[in-house]
Amino acid sequence: MRAIRVASAALLGMTALTLSAPAAVASGGDDHYVMSNGYGVLPATVAAGGQVTLQVDRVVSGCRGSVTVSSGAFDTVTVPRGSSSAVALVDRYAKPGAMYRVTFSCGGLGAVKDLTIAAVPPPVPEPYPVPQGVRAGEGGTVAGFDLQEIGLGAALIAGSLAAAYHFARRRGGADAA
């Protein structure tokens, strides 16, 4: 009875492991595409006419020779042996909003990454306004004021002085009595 339980558990575990693991190798013609660990396209979204950096992590990918990188978005580029990256110029006429397949090939094995062409070019920032300088020469003069403003200011000052005098005189008389 115990042997049946152990065998069932082992079979169930193997089935779960088989169905949950991603396919590491998918055959397609002569090349075999492995999981794309160790390869990268930076940035993953670029405007038509821009540049992308094609990266190869030699330790993770296991590739020791030169790497050939091809795509419909740019000409074929080779990352030489001993180098970890190369730069590719994206075609000016690449279709905006399209996703292109980037294929890395090294010794019969390869990887695939996606490159997206930006749908709209980024907005060009507007230049800052040129400062015109300070308006000087009017400080302390009557320029720029009209007679109503001057009269109103003078009336406020006279009123506050009169109120201060009145209250000062009133206190002085109350204290004497």
XYZ file of C-alpha atoms in Angstrom:
177
model
C 0.000 0.000 0.000
C 2.813 2.398 0.857
C 4.617 1.661 -2.442
C 1.528 2.721 -4.397
C 1.411 6.053 -2.543
C 5.108 6.734 -3.154
C 4.816 5.814 -6.854
C 1.720 7.997 -7.257
C 3.408 10.955 -5.570
C 6.528 10.546 -7.729
C 4.477 10.306 -10.930
C 2.401 13.339 -9.959
C 5.567 15.346 -9.143
C 7.236 14.448 -12.448
C 4.096 15.393 -14.374
C 3.861 18.770 -12.623
C 7.555 19.436 -13.233
C 7.276 18.523 -16.915
C 4.223 20.666 -17.549
C 5.401 23.717 -15.598
C 8.927 23.990 -17.028
C 9.249 26.190 -20.139
C 10.626 24.663 -23.279
C 14.363 25.286 -23.193
C 14.956 24.376 -26.817
C 12.574 24.898 -29.708
C 13.725 23.694 -33.071
C 13.220 25.846 -36.116
C 15.301 24.983 -39.168
C 19.055 24.665 -38.746
C 19.465 26.834 -35.644
C 18.170 25.956 -32.213
C 16.812 28.809 -30.123
C 17.512 28.546 -26.437
C 16.049 30.642 -23.672
C 17.246 34.174 -24.192
C 19.176 34.513 -20.931
C 22.483 36.285 -21.424
C 21.378 38.387 -24.392
C 19.803 41.829 -24.443
C 18.660 44.744 -26.594
C 18.812 48.163 -24.898
C 16.605 50.085 -25.106
C 13.788 47.682 -25.923
C 11.799 50.543 -27.509
C 13.556 52.978 -29.819
C 12.587 55.584 -32.396
C 13.263 54.905 -36.071
C 16.812 56.057 -36.860
C 17.955 55.562 -33.252
C 20.667 53.314 -31.838
C 20.396 50.141 -29.805
C 23.054 48.356 -27.797
C 23.211 44.603 -28.341
C 24.545 42.914 -25.212
C 25.975 39.446 -24.704
C 26.726 38.084 -21.244
C 29.345 35.463 -22.091
C 29.065 33.688 -18.737
C 25.276 33.300 -18.746
C 24.888 32.592 -22.466
C 27.785 30.161 -22.656
C 28.887 31.644 -25.990
C 32.666 31.943 -26.333
C 32.928 32.930 -30.032
C 31.587 35.803 -32.042
C 27.833 36.456 -31.988
C 25.904 37.397 -35.128
C 22.862 39.581 -34.488
C 20.242 40.065 -37.195
C 16.884 41.785 -37.444
C 14.557 43.382 -39.950
C 15.036 46.677 -38.110
C 18.806 46.995 -38.715
C 21.682 45.490 -40.698
C 23.420 42.366 -39.420
C 25.912 43.158 -36.649
C 28.669 40.980 -35.215
C 29.676 41.102 -31.568
C 33.315 40.023 -31.757
C 34.809 37.370 -29.530
C 35.963 38.918 -26.248
C 33.500 41.805 -26.492
C 30.243 42.021 -24.578
C 28.319 44.502 -26.734
C 27.906 46.171 -30.095
C 25.838 49.095 -31.360
C 23.324 48.866 -34.194
C 21.695 51.758 -36.040
C 17.953 51.218 -36.500
C 16.693 51.848 -40.024
C 15.108 55.293 -40.497
C 12.246 53.679 -42.361
C 11.368 51.134 -39.663
C 7.609 51.029 -39.202
C 6.501 53.035 -36.114
C 4.657 50.898 -33.582
C 5.990 47.644 -35.087
C 7.784 44.927 -33.134
C 10.850 43.399 -34.777
C 12.506 40.100 -33.919
C 16.207 40.339 -33.004
C 18.069 37.042 -33.414
C 21.369 36.305 -31.673
C 23.351 33.379 -33.192
C 26.417 31.753 -31.695
C 27.766 28.405 -32.881
C 24.445 26.946 -34.056
C 22.553 28.085 -30.967
C 20.730 31.333 -30.639
C 18.272 33.487 -28.804
C 15.468 35.827 -29.748
C 14.592 39.223 -28.278
C 11.975 41.785 -29.329
C 12.634 45.354 -30.433
C 9.728 47.813 -30.595
C 9.835 50.915 -32.759
C 8.378 53.928 -30.948
C 5.008 54.956 -32.376
C 5.525 58.701 -31.998
C 8.802 60.555 -31.680
C 9.296 62.105 -28.261
C 8.197 65.743 -28.000
C 10.856 68.384 -28.463
C 11.034 70.581 -25.384
C 10.268 74.242 -25.969
C 13.105 76.649 -25.244
C 12.937 78.727 -22.115
C 11.797 82.342 -22.599
C 14.624 84.829 -22.805
C 14.543 87.159 -19.798
C 14.000 90.795 -20.697
C 15.644 92.282 -17.630
C 14.283 94.379 -14.763
C 12.190 97.507 -15.263
C 14.187 100.023 -13.310
C 14.136 103.789 -12.856
C 10.650 104.169 -11.378
C 11.427 103.339 -7.789
C 10.815 106.258 -5.435
C 9.209 108.470 -8.031
C 5.653 109.366 -8.836
C 5.860 107.713 -12.286
C 3.216 105.097 -12.953
C 0.720 106.291 -10.275
C -2.372 108.351 -10.866
C -3.663 111.154 -8.650
C -6.446 109.003 -7.140
C -3.909 106.524 -5.743
C -1.733 109.292 -4.338
C -4.756 111.018 -2.750
C -6.067 107.780 -1.245
C -2.662 106.979 0.260
C -2.311 110.460 1.714
C -5.842 110.267 3.227
C -5.058 106.903 4.863
C -1.854 108.233 6.377
C -3.545 111.434 7.633
C -6.440 109.436 9.108
C -4.131 107.065 10.992
C -2.113 109.995 12.391
C -5.317 111.767 13.494
C -6.628 108.626 15.206
C -3.308 108.120 16.995
C -3.298 111.755 18.199
C -6.913 111.507 19.370
C -6.344 108.325 21.390
C -3.087 109.675 22.831
C -4.808 112.860 24.026
C -7.764 110.930 25.430
C -5.546 108.649 27.532
C -3.556 111.527 28.870
C -6.757 113.253 30.120
C -8.179 110.096 31.753
C -4.959 109.428 33.655
C -4.891 112.966 35.151
C -8.360 112.738 36.635
